[in-house]
mmCIF file of C-alpha atoms in Angstrom:
data_model
loop_
_atom_site.group_PDB
_atom_site.id
_atom_site.type_symbol
_atom_site.label_atom_id
_atom_site.label_comp_id
_atom_site.label_asym_id
_atom_site.label_seq_id
_atom_site.Cartn_x
_atom_site.Cartn_y
_atom_site.Cartn_z
ATOM 1 C CA MET V 1 -14.497 -5.222 2.804
ATOM 2 C CA GLY V 2 -12.928 -8.161 1.046
ATOM 3 C CA GLN V 3 -10.906 -8.397 -2.101
ATOM 4 C CA ASP V 4 -13.497 -8.051 -4.830
ATOM 5 C CA ALA V 5 -14.050 -5.285 -7.357
ATOM 6 C CA THR V 6 -16.160 -3.306 -4.864
ATOM 7 C CA THR V 7 -13.377 -2.887 -2.304
ATOM 8 C CA LEU V 8 -12.794 0.753 -1.485
ATOM 9 C CA TYR V 9 -9.871 1.628 0.752
ATOM 10 C CA SER V 10 -10.530 5.146 2.005
ATOM 11 C CA GLY V 11 -9.547 7.172 5.026
ATOM 12 C CA THR V 12 -6.419 7.544 7.119
ATOM 13 C CA PHE V 13 -5.728 5.454 10.206
ATOM 14 C CA GLU V 14 -2.848 5.581 12.681
ATOM 15 C CA ARG V 15 -1.748 2.282 14.168
ATOM 16 C CA SER V 16 1.035 0.930 16.366
ATOM 17 C CA MET V 17 3.297 -1.801 15.047
ATOM 18 C CA ASP V 18 4.501 -4.333 17.602
ATOM 19 C CA ALA V 19 8.055 -5.638 18.033
ATOM 20 C CA LYS V 20 7.296 -8.586 15.739
ATOM 21 C CA LYS V 21 6.338 -6.136 12.934
ATOM 22 C CA ARG V 22 2.609 -6.902 13.167
ATOM 23 C CA VAL V 23 0.113 -4.134 12.522
ATOM 24 C CA ALA V 24 -3.694 -4.218 12.485
ATOM 25 C CA VAL V 25 -5.424 -3.405 9.201
ATOM 26 C CA PRO V 26 -8.419 -1.085 9.718
ATOM 27 C CA ALA V 27 -11.443 -3.304 10.368
ATOM 28 C CA SER V 28 -13.541 -1.495 7.754
ATOM 29 C CA TRP V 29 -11.039 -2.615 5.110
ATOM 30 C CA LEU V 30 -11.360 -6.305 5.937
ATOM 31 C CA SER V 31 -13.897 -8.937 5.007
ATOM 32 C CA LYS V 32 -15.464 -11.076 7.703
ATOM 33 C CA GLU V 33 -13.172 -13.977 6.765
ATOM 34 C CA ASP V 34 -9.977 -14.802 8.627
ATOM 35 C CA GLY V 35 -6.790 -15.015 6.643
ATOM 36 C CA GLU V 36 -7.292 -12.238 4.121
ATOM 37 C CA LEU V 37 -4.451 -12.144 1.574
ATOM 38 C CA PHE V 38 -2.629 -8.931 0.678
ATOM 39 C CA HIS V 39 0.521 -8.232 -1.329
ATOM 40 C CA VAL V 40 3.046 -5.682 -0.069
ATOM 41 C CA VAL V 41 5.396 -3.898 -2.474
ATOM 42 C CA PRO V 42 7.723 -0.990 -1.639
ATOM 43 C CA HIS V 43 7.014 2.077 -3.753
ATOM 44 C CA PRO V 44 10.126 2.458 -5.932
ATOM 45 C CA THR V 45 10.685 6.171 -5.260
ATOM 46 C CA GLU V 46 8.464 7.572 -2.512
ATOM 47 C CA GLY V 47 9.353 5.659 0.672
ATOM 48 C CA TYR V 48 6.130 3.886 1.566
ATOM 49 C CA LEU V 49 4.641 0.415 1.143
ATOM 50 C CA MET V 50 1.853 -0.287 -1.339
ATOM 51 C CA VAL V 51 -0.546 -2.934 -0.044
ATOM 52 C CA MET V 52 -3.108 -4.498 -2.338
ATOM 53 C CA PRO V 53 -5.494 -7.404 -2.640
ATOM 54 C CA THR V 54 -4.762 -10.091 -5.212
ATOM 55 C CA ALA V 55 -7.059 -8.646 -7.901
ATOM 56 C CA GLU V 56 -5.177 -5.332 -7.859
ATOM 57 C CA PHE V 57 -1.801 -7.056 -7.609
ATOM 58 C CA ASP V 58 -2.584 -9.150 -10.695
ATOM 59 C CA ARG V 59 -3.435 -6.010 -12.722
ATOM 60 C CA TRP V 60 0.102 -4.659 -12.372
ATOM 61 C CA GLU V 61 1.647 -7.046 -14.887
ATOM 62 C CA GLN V 62 -1.042 -6.108 -17.399
ATOM 63 C CA ARG V 63 -0.320 -2.413 -16.817
ATOM 64 C CA ILE V 64 3.373 -3.025 -17.396
ATOM 65 C CA GLN V 65 2.708 -5.007 -20.579
ATOM 66 C CA GLU V 66 0.452 -2.238 -21.941
ATOM 67 C CA THR V 67 3.105 0.466 -21.625
ATOM 68 C CA SER V 68 5.336 1.594 -24.467
ATOM 69 C CA LEU V 69 8.430 0.265 -22.701
ATOM 70 C CA SER V 70 10.851 -1.938 -24.604
ATOM 71 C CA PRO V 71 10.612 -5.717 -24.045
ATOM 72 C CA ALA V 72 13.770 -5.599 -21.906
ATOM 73 C CA GLN V 73 12.362 -2.765 -19.785
ATOM 74 C CA LYS V 74 9.100 -4.676 -19.324
ATOM 75 C CA ARG V 75 10.967 -7.803 -18.195
ATOM 76 C CA MET V 76 13.016 -5.739 -15.764
ATOM 77 C CA ALA V 77 9.923 -3.979 -14.374
ATOM 78 C CA ILE V 78 8.072 -7.274 -13.885
ATOM 79 C CA ARG V 79 11.131 -8.887 -12.303
ATOM 80 C CA LYS V 80 11.678 -5.996 -9.877
ATOM 81 C CA PHE V 81 7.994 -5.658 -8.996
ATOM 82 C CA TYR V 82 7.458 -9.334 -8.232
ATOM 83 C CA SER V 83 10.853 -9.928 -6.602
ATOM 84 C CA GLU V 84 10.207 -7.102 -4.137
ATOM 85 C CA ALA V 85 6.635 -8.203 -3.387
ATOM 86 C CA HIS V 86 5.761 -10.050 -0.199
ATOM 87 C CA SER V 87 2.424 -11.760 0.415
ATOM 88 C CA VAL V 88 0.834 -11.454 3.845
ATOM 89 C CA THR V 89 -2.279 -12.932 5.392
ATOM 90 C CA THR V 90 -4.266 -11.370 8.201
ATOM 91 C CA ASP V 91 -4.375 -13.227 11.490
ATOM 92 C CA LYS V 92 -7.464 -13.592 13.702
ATOM 93 C CA GLN V 93 -6.910 -10.057 15.040
ATOM 94 C CA GLY V 94 -6.769 -8.584 11.521
ATOM 95 C CA ARG V 95 -3.017 -7.985 11.700
ATOM 96 C CA ILE V 96 -0.493 -8.403 8.934
ATOM 97 C CA LEU V 97 3.131 -9.336 9.524
ATOM 98 C CA LEU V 98 5.534 -7.057 7.654
ATOM 99 C CA ASN V 99 9.018 -8.192 6.788
ATOM 100 C CA GLU V 100 12.070 -6.411 8.150
ATOM 101 C CA LYS V 101 13.402 -5.403 4.724
ATOM 102 C CA HIS V 102 10.166 -3.637 3.799
ATOM 103 C CA CYS V 103 10.011 -1.887 7.170
ATOM 104 C CA GLU V 104 13.575 -0.634 6.796
ATOM 105 C CA ARG V 105 12.989 0.546 3.235
ATOM 106 C CA ALA V 106 9.868 2.512 4.217
ATOM 107 C CA GLY V 107 11.304 3.758 7.511
ATOM 108 C CA LEU V 108 8.542 2.052 9.505
ATOM 109 C CA THR V 109 9.113 1.820 13.225
ATOM 110 C CA ASP V 110 6.463 1.611 15.919
ATOM 111 C CA GLU V 111 3.927 4.147 14.568
ATOM 112 C CA VAL V 112 2.478 3.696 11.084
ATOM 113 C CA VAL V 113 -0.243 5.349 9.045
ATOM 114 C CA PHE V 114 -2.631 3.477 6.761
ATOM 115 C CA VAL V 115 -3.658 5.698 3.851
ATOM 116 C CA GLY V 116 -6.538 4.666 1.617
ATOM 117 C CA GLY V 117 -5.921 4.689 -2.118
ATOM 118 C CA ARG V 118 -9.175 3.326 -3.574
ATOM 119 C CA SER V 119 -8.169 -0.157 -4.831
ATOM 120 C CA ARG V 120 -5.058 -0.415 -2.650
ATOM 121 C CA PHE V 121 -3.676 1.274 0.424
ATOM 122 C CA GLU V 122 -0.366 2.671 1.583
ATOM 123 C CA LEU V 123 1.654 2.185 4.755
ATOM 124 C CA TRP V 124 3.746 5.175 5.834
ATOM 125 C CA SER V 125 5.856 6.016 8.840
ATOM 126 C CA ARG V 126 3.926 8.562 10.878
ATOM 127 C CA ALA V 127 6.700 11.170 10.626
ATOM 128 C CA LYS V 128 7.191 10.816 6.873
ATOM 129 C CA TYR V 129 3.458 10.930 6.182
ATOM 130 C CA ALA V 130 3.120 14.135 8.226
ATOM 131 C CA GLU V 131 5.870 15.728 6.100
ATOM 132 C CA VAL V 132 4.303 14.614 2.821
ATOM 133 C CA GLU V 133 0.831 15.686 3.869
ATOM 134 C CA ALA V 134 2.079 19.156 4.822
ATOM 135 C CA SER V 135 4.026 19.571 1.581
ATOM 136 C CA GLU V 136 1.101 18.439 -0.607
ATOM 137 C CA THR V 137 -1.621 20.609 0.934
ATOM 138 C CA GLN V 138 -1.182 23.604 -1.372
ATOM 139 C CA ALA V 139 -0.829 21.460 -4.497
ATOM 140 C CA TYR V 140 -3.954 19.475 -3.580
ATOM 141 C CA GLN V 141 -5.942 22.679 -3.071
ATOM 142 C CA GLU V 142 -4.951 23.814 -6.562
ATOM 143 C CA VAL V 143 -5.833 20.458 -8.126
ATOM 144 C CA ALA V 144 -9.139 20.346 -6.241
ATOM 145 C CA ALA V 145 -10.069 23.788 -7.529
ATOM 146 C CA ALA V 146 -9.096 22.826 -11.089
ATOM 147 C CA ILE V 147 -11.387 19.783 -11.044
ATOM 148 C CA GLY V 148 -14.252 21.590 -9.340
ATOM 149 C CA LEU V 149 -14.123 20.197 -5.815
#
């Protein structure tokens, strides 16, 4: 799909991660070019990895700057966000190489789940995603009804 404004990351895909921490990005989420760049950032509270193309990654600083946080809070948020980020490039097989620290923080082992999130996607451990999905089902049904789905 590439990294332009039309990229839509949708769907859920289960993948195996190898011993070197490589995992294949769903082919429908990739452009035809080798070496696609993504940025990986641990979610600060929910135990998964956020993965985004450069355009989405660059919007985060703007979002932080537009908040009503104090200047010190904004500096801290930018520092934490960018210091925890890790850039990855797909190889010829469409795999990304995750770093050990991110894998530990998100509890990723050999089975991972890619979860589409429109302009970015999430990487979850299979077990944790199953728990979250089960716990959110009722709440999602209520939200869906409220918005007319």
